[in-house]
mmCIF file of C-alpha atoms in Angstrom:
data_model
loop_
_atom_site.group_PDB
_atom_site.id
_atom_site.type_symbol
_atom_site.label_atom_id
_atom_site.label_comp_id
_atom_site.label_asym_id
_atom_site.label_seq_id
_atom_site.Cartn_x
_atom_site.Cartn_y
_atom_site.Cartn_z
ATOM 1 C CA MET A 22 112.111 169.119 60.691
ATOM 2 C CA SER A 23 114.507 171.658 59.385
ATOM 3 C CA ASN A 24 114.823 175.305 58.158
ATOM 4 C CA LEU A 25 116.629 173.848 55.484
ATOM 5 C CA ASN A 26 114.464 173.245 52.199
ATOM 6 C CA LYS A 27 114.259 170.448 49.789
ATOM 7 C CA MET A 28 116.709 172.527 47.446
ATOM 8 C CA GLY A 29 119.147 173.589 50.687
ATOM 9 C CA SER A 30 117.597 177.001 50.991
ATOM 10 C CA PHE A 31 117.598 178.715 53.971
ATOM 11 C CA SER A 32 113.523 179.345 55.006
ATOM 12 C CA LEU A 33 111.688 180.596 57.779
ATOM 13 C CA LYS A 34 108.470 178.193 57.689
ATOM 14 C CA TYR A 35 108.828 175.474 60.090
ATOM 15 C CA LEU A 36 111.197 178.697 62.686
ATOM 16 C CA LYS A 37 108.682 178.214 65.377
ATOM 17 C CA ASP A 38 109.118 174.202 65.711
ATOM 18 C CA ASP A 39 113.052 174.284 64.992
ATOM 19 C CA LEU A 40 112.677 176.827 67.915
ATOM 20 C CA PRO A 41 111.542 174.563 70.848
ATOM 21 C CA ALA A 42 113.564 171.746 68.915
ATOM 22 C CA GLY A 43 116.805 173.139 69.456
ATOM 23 C CA LEU A 44 116.451 174.400 72.289
ATOM 24 C CA VAL A 45 115.877 171.076 73.544
ATOM 25 C CA VAL A 46 119.098 168.983 71.730
ATOM 26 C CA PHE A 47 121.278 171.552 73.026
ATOM 27 C CA LEU A 48 120.387 171.203 76.014
ATOM 28 C CA VAL A 49 120.841 167.201 75.911
ATOM 29 C CA ALA A 50 124.216 167.492 73.434
ATOM 30 C CA LEU A 51 126.108 169.631 76.047
ATOM 31 C CA PRO A 52 126.771 167.222 78.329
ATOM 32 C CA LEU A 53 127.119 164.736 75.733
ATOM 33 C CA CYS A 54 129.489 166.197 73.575
ATOM 34 C CA LEU A 55 131.407 166.428 77.114
ATOM 35 C CA GLY A 56 131.111 163.292 78.338
ATOM 36 C CA ILE A 57 132.120 161.362 75.170
ATOM 37 C CA ALA A 58 135.266 163.744 74.711
ATOM 38 C CA LEU A 59 136.188 162.293 78.090
ATOM 39 C CA ALA A 60 135.493 159.063 77.379
ATOM 40 C CA SER A 61 137.393 159.406 74.114
ATOM 41 C CA GLY A 62 140.542 160.670 76.659
ATOM 42 C CA ALA A 63 140.420 163.855 74.251
ATOM 43 C CA PRO A 64 140.292 168.032 75.681
ATOM 44 C CA LEU A 65 136.883 168.435 76.811
ATOM 45 C CA PHE A 66 136.443 172.004 74.449
ATOM 46 C CA SER A 67 137.022 169.248 71.981
ATOM 47 C CA GLY A 68 133.637 167.831 72.791
ATOM 48 C CA ILE A 69 131.945 171.738 72.948
ATOM 49 C CA ILE A 70 133.994 172.673 69.650
ATOM 50 C CA SER A 71 132.453 168.879 67.489
ATOM 51 C CA GLY A 72 128.834 170.008 68.905
ATOM 52 C CA ILE A 73 129.041 173.532 67.052
ATOM 53 C CA VAL A 74 130.195 172.537 64.000
ATOM 54 C CA GLY A 75 128.289 169.386 63.806
ATOM 55 C CA GLY A 76 125.293 171.677 64.749
ATOM 56 C CA ILE A 77 126.214 174.682 62.751
ATOM 57 C CA LEU A 78 128.444 173.765 59.422
ATOM 58 C CA VAL A 79 127.604 170.285 58.806
ATOM 59 C CA ALA A 80 123.444 170.594 59.025
ATOM 60 C CA THR A 81 124.266 174.011 57.240
ATOM 61 C CA VAL A 82 126.783 172.605 54.736
ATOM 62 C CA SER A 83 124.644 169.135 53.788
ATOM 63 C CA GLY A 84 121.199 170.656 53.063
ATOM 64 C CA SER A 85 119.548 167.828 55.053
ATOM 65 C CA ALA A 86 116.342 167.703 56.780
ATOM 66 C CA LEU A 87 116.693 164.155 58.893
ATOM 67 C CA SER A 88 120.895 164.095 59.733
ATOM 68 C CA VAL A 89 122.115 164.239 62.732
ATOM 69 C CA THR A 90 126.436 164.601 63.370
ATOM 70 C CA GLY A 91 127.911 165.562 66.174
ATOM 71 C CA PRO A 92 130.561 163.762 68.648
ATOM 72 C CA ALA A 93 128.921 159.894 68.860
ATOM 73 C CA ALA A 94 129.046 157.521 71.372
ATOM 74 C CA GLY A 95 130.108 154.708 69.065
ATOM 75 C CA LEU A 96 133.508 155.963 68.352
ATOM 76 C CA THR A 97 134.817 156.874 71.749
ATOM 77 C CA VAL A 98 136.831 153.247 71.793
ATOM 78 C CA ILE A 99 138.384 154.181 68.081
ATOM 79 C CA VAL A 100 138.630 157.735 69.111
ATOM 80 C CA LEU A 101 140.636 156.678 72.614
ATOM 81 C CA ASN A 102 142.856 153.659 70.874
ATOM 82 C CA GLY A 103 143.359 156.268 68.409
ATOM 83 C CA ILE A 104 144.981 159.172 70.599
ATOM 84 C CA THR A 105 147.052 156.305 71.907
ATOM 85 C CA ASP A 106 148.213 154.694 69.286
ATOM 86 C CA LEU A 107 149.051 157.442 67.869
ATOM 87 C CA GLY A 108 150.775 159.306 71.391
ATOM 88 C CA THR A 109 149.435 162.870 70.766
ATOM 89 C CA TYR A 110 146.164 164.303 70.076
ATOM 90 C CA ASP A 111 146.853 166.897 67.281
ATOM 91 C CA THR A 112 148.562 163.764 65.798
ATOM 92 C CA PHE A 113 145.146 161.909 66.378
ATOM 93 C CA LEU A 114 143.417 165.443 64.760
ATOM 94 C CA LEU A 115 145.937 164.607 61.836
ATOM 95 C CA ALA A 116 144.094 161.690 61.216
ATOM 96 C CA VAL A 117 140.757 163.063 61.246
ATOM 97 C CA VAL A 118 141.329 165.708 58.732
ATOM 98 C CA MET A 119 142.887 163.295 56.324
ATOM 99 C CA ALA A 120 140.075 160.799 56.694
ATOM 100 C CA GLY A 121 137.576 164.061 56.339
ATOM 101 C CA MET A 122 139.540 164.438 53.233
ATOM 102 C CA ILE A 123 138.867 160.636 51.729
ATOM 103 C CA GLN A 124 135.363 161.200 53.158
ATOM 104 C CA ILE A 125 134.626 164.354 51.141
ATOM 105 C CA MET A 126 136.869 162.738 47.608
ATOM 106 C CA LEU A 127 134.475 159.553 48.646
ATOM 107 C CA GLY A 128 131.445 161.678 48.368
ATOM 108 C CA PHE A 129 132.343 163.709 44.428
ATOM 109 C CA LEU A 130 132.859 160.066 43.549
ATOM 110 C CA LYS A 131 128.670 159.057 44.420
ATOM 111 C CA ALA A 132 131.187 155.822 45.955
ATOM 112 C CA GLY A 133 128.390 155.412 48.878
ATOM 113 C CA ILE A 134 126.973 152.358 47.812
ATOM 114 C CA ILE A 135 130.198 151.207 49.087
ATOM 115 C CA GLY A 136 128.256 150.990 51.922
ATOM 116 C CA TYR A 137 125.992 148.554 50.224
ATOM 117 C CA TYR A 138 129.019 146.031 50.465
ATOM 118 C CA PHE A 139 129.184 145.927 53.861
ATOM 119 C CA PRO A 140 126.915 143.274 55.924
ATOM 120 C CA SER A 141 125.125 144.810 58.228
ATOM 121 C CA SER A 142 125.923 142.067 61.000
ATOM 122 C CA VAL A 143 128.885 143.703 60.666
ATOM 123 C CA ILE A 144 128.158 146.793 61.603
ATOM 124 C CA LYS A 145 125.914 146.130 64.890
ATOM 125 C CA GLY A 146 128.266 144.121 66.186
ATOM 126 C CA MET A 147 130.899 146.468 66.018
ATOM 127 C CA LEU A 148 128.773 148.853 67.488
ATOM 128 C CA ALA A 149 127.517 146.179 69.892
ATOM 129 C CA ALA A 150 131.445 145.031 71.237
ATOM 130 C CA ILE A 151 131.974 148.889 71.533
ATOM 131 C CA GLY A 152 128.626 149.263 73.661
ATOM 132 C CA ILE A 153 130.151 146.308 75.651
ATOM 133 C CA ILE A 154 133.251 147.775 76.689
ATOM 134 C CA LEU A 155 131.563 151.507 76.820
ATOM 135 C CA ILE A 156 129.153 149.276 79.993
ATOM 136 C CA LEU A 157 132.882 147.309 81.769
ATOM 137 C CA LYS A 158 134.447 151.065 81.575
ATOM 138 C CA GLN A 159 131.664 153.155 83.105
ATOM 139 C CA ALA A 160 130.539 150.722 85.899
ATOM 140 C CA PRO A 161 133.374 150.796 88.362
ATOM 141 C CA LEU A 162 132.124 154.795 87.413
ATOM 142 C CA ALA A 163 128.622 154.681 88.510
ATOM 143 C CA ILE A 164 130.091 152.910 92.248
ATOM 144 C CA GLY A 165 132.162 155.317 93.141
ATOM 145 C CA TYR A 166 135.277 152.692 93.021
ATOM 146 C CA ASP A 167 138.607 154.722 92.493
ATOM 147 C CA LYS A 168 141.862 152.728 91.870
ATOM 148 C CA ALA A 169 144.079 155.147 92.842
ATOM 149 C CA SER A 170 142.889 155.144 96.695
ATOM 150 C CA GLY A 171 141.287 152.227 96.855
ATOM 151 C CA ILE A 172 138.138 152.882 97.533
ATOM 152 C CA PRO A 173 135.861 150.386 96.950
ATOM 153 C CA TYR A 174 132.531 152.348 96.384
ATOM 154 C CA GLN A 175 130.492 155.271 97.019
ATOM 155 C CA THR A 176 127.790 155.470 98.161
ATOM 156 C CA GLY A 177 126.544 159.311 96.388
ATOM 157 C CA SER A 178 127.941 157.531 93.076
ATOM 158 C CA ILE A 179 125.822 154.182 93.286
ATOM 159 C CA ILE A 180 123.103 156.765 94.208
ATOM 160 C CA ILE A 181 123.366 159.337 91.159
ATOM 161 C CA ALA A 182 123.853 156.516 88.974
ATOM 162 C CA GLY A 183 121.071 153.988 90.303
ATOM 163 C CA VAL A 184 118.245 157.366 90.359
ATOM 164 C CA SER A 185 119.571 158.025 86.615
ATOM 165 C CA ILE A 186 118.950 154.620 85.423
ATOM 166 C CA LEU A 187 116.116 154.470 86.476
ATOM 167 C CA ILE A 188 114.640 157.945 85.958
ATOM 168 C CA ILE A 189 115.663 156.761 81.681
ATOM 169 C CA LEU A 190 114.174 153.601 81.813
ATOM 170 C CA ILE A 191 110.970 155.163 83.019
ATOM 171 C CA TRP A 192 110.790 158.128 81.166
ATOM 172 C CA ASP A 193 111.099 155.249 78.371
ATOM 173 C CA LEU A 194 107.289 153.972 78.769
ATOM 174 C CA PRO A 195 104.728 153.967 77.212
ATOM 175 C CA VAL A 196 102.256 155.010 79.690
ATOM 176 C CA PHE A 197 104.168 158.672 80.472
ATOM 177 C CA LYS A 198 104.595 159.161 76.816
ATOM 178 C CA LYS A 199 101.401 160.209 75.918
ATOM 179 C CA TYR A 200 101.996 163.866 78.405
ATOM 180 C CA LEU A 201 104.104 166.398 76.105
ATOM 181 C CA PHE A 202 106.340 166.933 78.713
ATOM 182 C CA PHE A 203 108.109 163.311 78.367
ATOM 183 C CA LYS A 204 107.101 163.223 74.720
ATOM 184 C CA PHE A 205 109.214 166.284 74.225
ATOM 185 C CA ILE A 206 112.082 166.523 77.183
ATOM 186 C CA PRO A 207 113.989 164.328 76.890
ATOM 187 C CA GLY A 208 114.854 161.840 80.345
ATOM 188 C CA ALA A 209 118.297 161.822 79.681
ATOM 189 C CA LEU A 210 118.354 165.537 80.138
ATOM 190 C CA ILE A 211 116.549 164.942 83.401
ATOM 191 C CA ALA A 212 119.001 162.587 84.493
ATOM 192 C CA VAL A 213 121.809 165.418 83.664
ATOM 193 C CA ILE A 214 119.786 167.668 86.512
ATOM 194 C CA VAL A 215 118.668 165.275 88.545
ATOM 195 C CA GLY A 216 122.232 164.389 89.182
ATOM 196 C CA VAL A 217 123.859 167.151 89.230
ATOM 197 C CA LEU A 218 120.841 168.676 92.392
ATOM 198 C CA LEU A 219 121.567 165.370 94.235
ATOM 199 C CA ASN A 220 125.283 165.870 94.207
ATOM 200 C CA GLN A 221 124.391 169.338 95.903
ATOM 201 C CA TYR A 222 122.234 167.975 98.339
ATOM 202 C CA PHE A 223 124.735 165.847 99.174
ATOM 203 C CA ALA A 224 127.196 168.540 99.504
ATOM 204 C CA ASN A 225 124.809 170.345 102.304
ATOM 205 C CA ALA A 226 123.509 167.059 103.655
ATOM 206 C CA GLN A 227 125.533 164.370 103.636
ATOM 207 C CA PRO A 228 129.583 165.392 103.085
ATOM 208 C CA ASN A 229 130.333 161.816 103.178
ATOM 209 C CA TRP A 230 128.504 160.877 99.768
ATOM 210 C CA VAL A 231 130.027 163.805 97.915
ATOM 211 C CA LEU A 232 131.261 163.390 94.740
ATOM 212 C CA ASN A 233 135.317 163.619 94.373
ATOM 213 C CA GLU A 234 137.204 166.075 92.743
ATOM 214 C CA ASN A 235 138.128 163.718 89.975
ATOM 215 C CA GLN A 236 134.608 162.364 89.544
ATOM 216 C CA LEU A 237 133.025 166.101 88.192
ATOM 217 C CA VAL A 238 133.508 167.235 84.931
ATOM 218 C CA LYS A 239 135.639 170.196 84.757
ATOM 219 C CA LEU A 240 134.799 172.574 82.184
ATOM 220 C CA PRO A 241 137.946 174.838 80.833
ATOM 221 C CA VAL A 242 137.718 178.256 81.393
ATOM 222 C CA SER A 243 139.562 181.337 80.353
ATOM 223 C CA ASN A 244 140.168 184.582 81.824
ATOM 224 C CA SER A 245 141.512 186.259 78.614
ATOM 225 C CA PHE A 246 141.263 186.357 75.094
ATOM 226 C CA ASP A 247 143.968 185.126 74.523
ATOM 227 C CA GLY A 248 143.447 181.998 77.081
ATOM 228 C CA PHE A 249 140.306 180.818 74.884
ATOM 229 C CA LEU A 250 142.236 180.855 72.228
ATOM 230 C CA ASN A 251 145.138 178.573 73.545
ATOM 231 C CA GLN A 252 141.868 176.490 74.486
ATOM 232 C CA PHE A 253 142.038 175.169 70.288
ATOM 233 C CA THR A 254 144.152 172.809 69.330
ATOM 234 C CA PHE A 255 145.202 172.366 65.767
ATOM 235 C CA PRO A 256 146.733 169.283 63.584
ATOM 236 C CA ASN A 257 150.102 168.721 63.963
ATOM 237 C CA PHE A 258 150.785 168.102 59.955
ATOM 238 C CA GLN A 259 154.512 167.636 60.629
ATOM 239 C CA ALA A 260 153.648 164.744 62.094
ATOM 240 C CA PHE A 261 151.817 163.164 58.606
ATOM 241 C CA ALA A 262 155.037 160.750 57.737
ATOM 242 C CA ASN A 263 153.792 158.728 60.661
#
């Protein structure tokens, strides 16, 4: 439930429910935003900004209590191909701005009905194809395959990936859903926490199993306010003619 009622005005009526729900969503969304940005070939900082914009700005403007906004795994391949085809990330951002303007225009024109003319099988096929691509891309990482060094697999990666998948599968079993803990705490969050703890354990107990630096998500850290501002990337409007 949202603090925005049907008329779009702010209400504190559901604050006691929104606070714990918001905390859980934040804990799940943060690694998700970083992971999607990494898989999309975009800066990690952009994943965080996308989550903030989706969670605060879009939620406030839309007035919907049921909408879900933020980085989407289904667009990972599309974003990656867009950045690759256009050459630079700032040029891709211009395409995103233009796409947003088109969406706003269609919204004012009440053109959402156009969506009814797209067969659902087309949408499902596209999402299924993207899912297959993601699985094929992530499978080598799950076993720690490193093409550059020629390492065929890594024990630590296999264990972390296997335990994480097992946790997510077990978490959704009906027998556990009757407990509040399993109902309100997402299994993906537990998988992320366990994965981090396992890698820390490997560092102390089994150094040969610990993940390499290039297998870890490296968050951008700024030592000054100017450095923080430099993390922001703006669209390259000069590429409009591209």
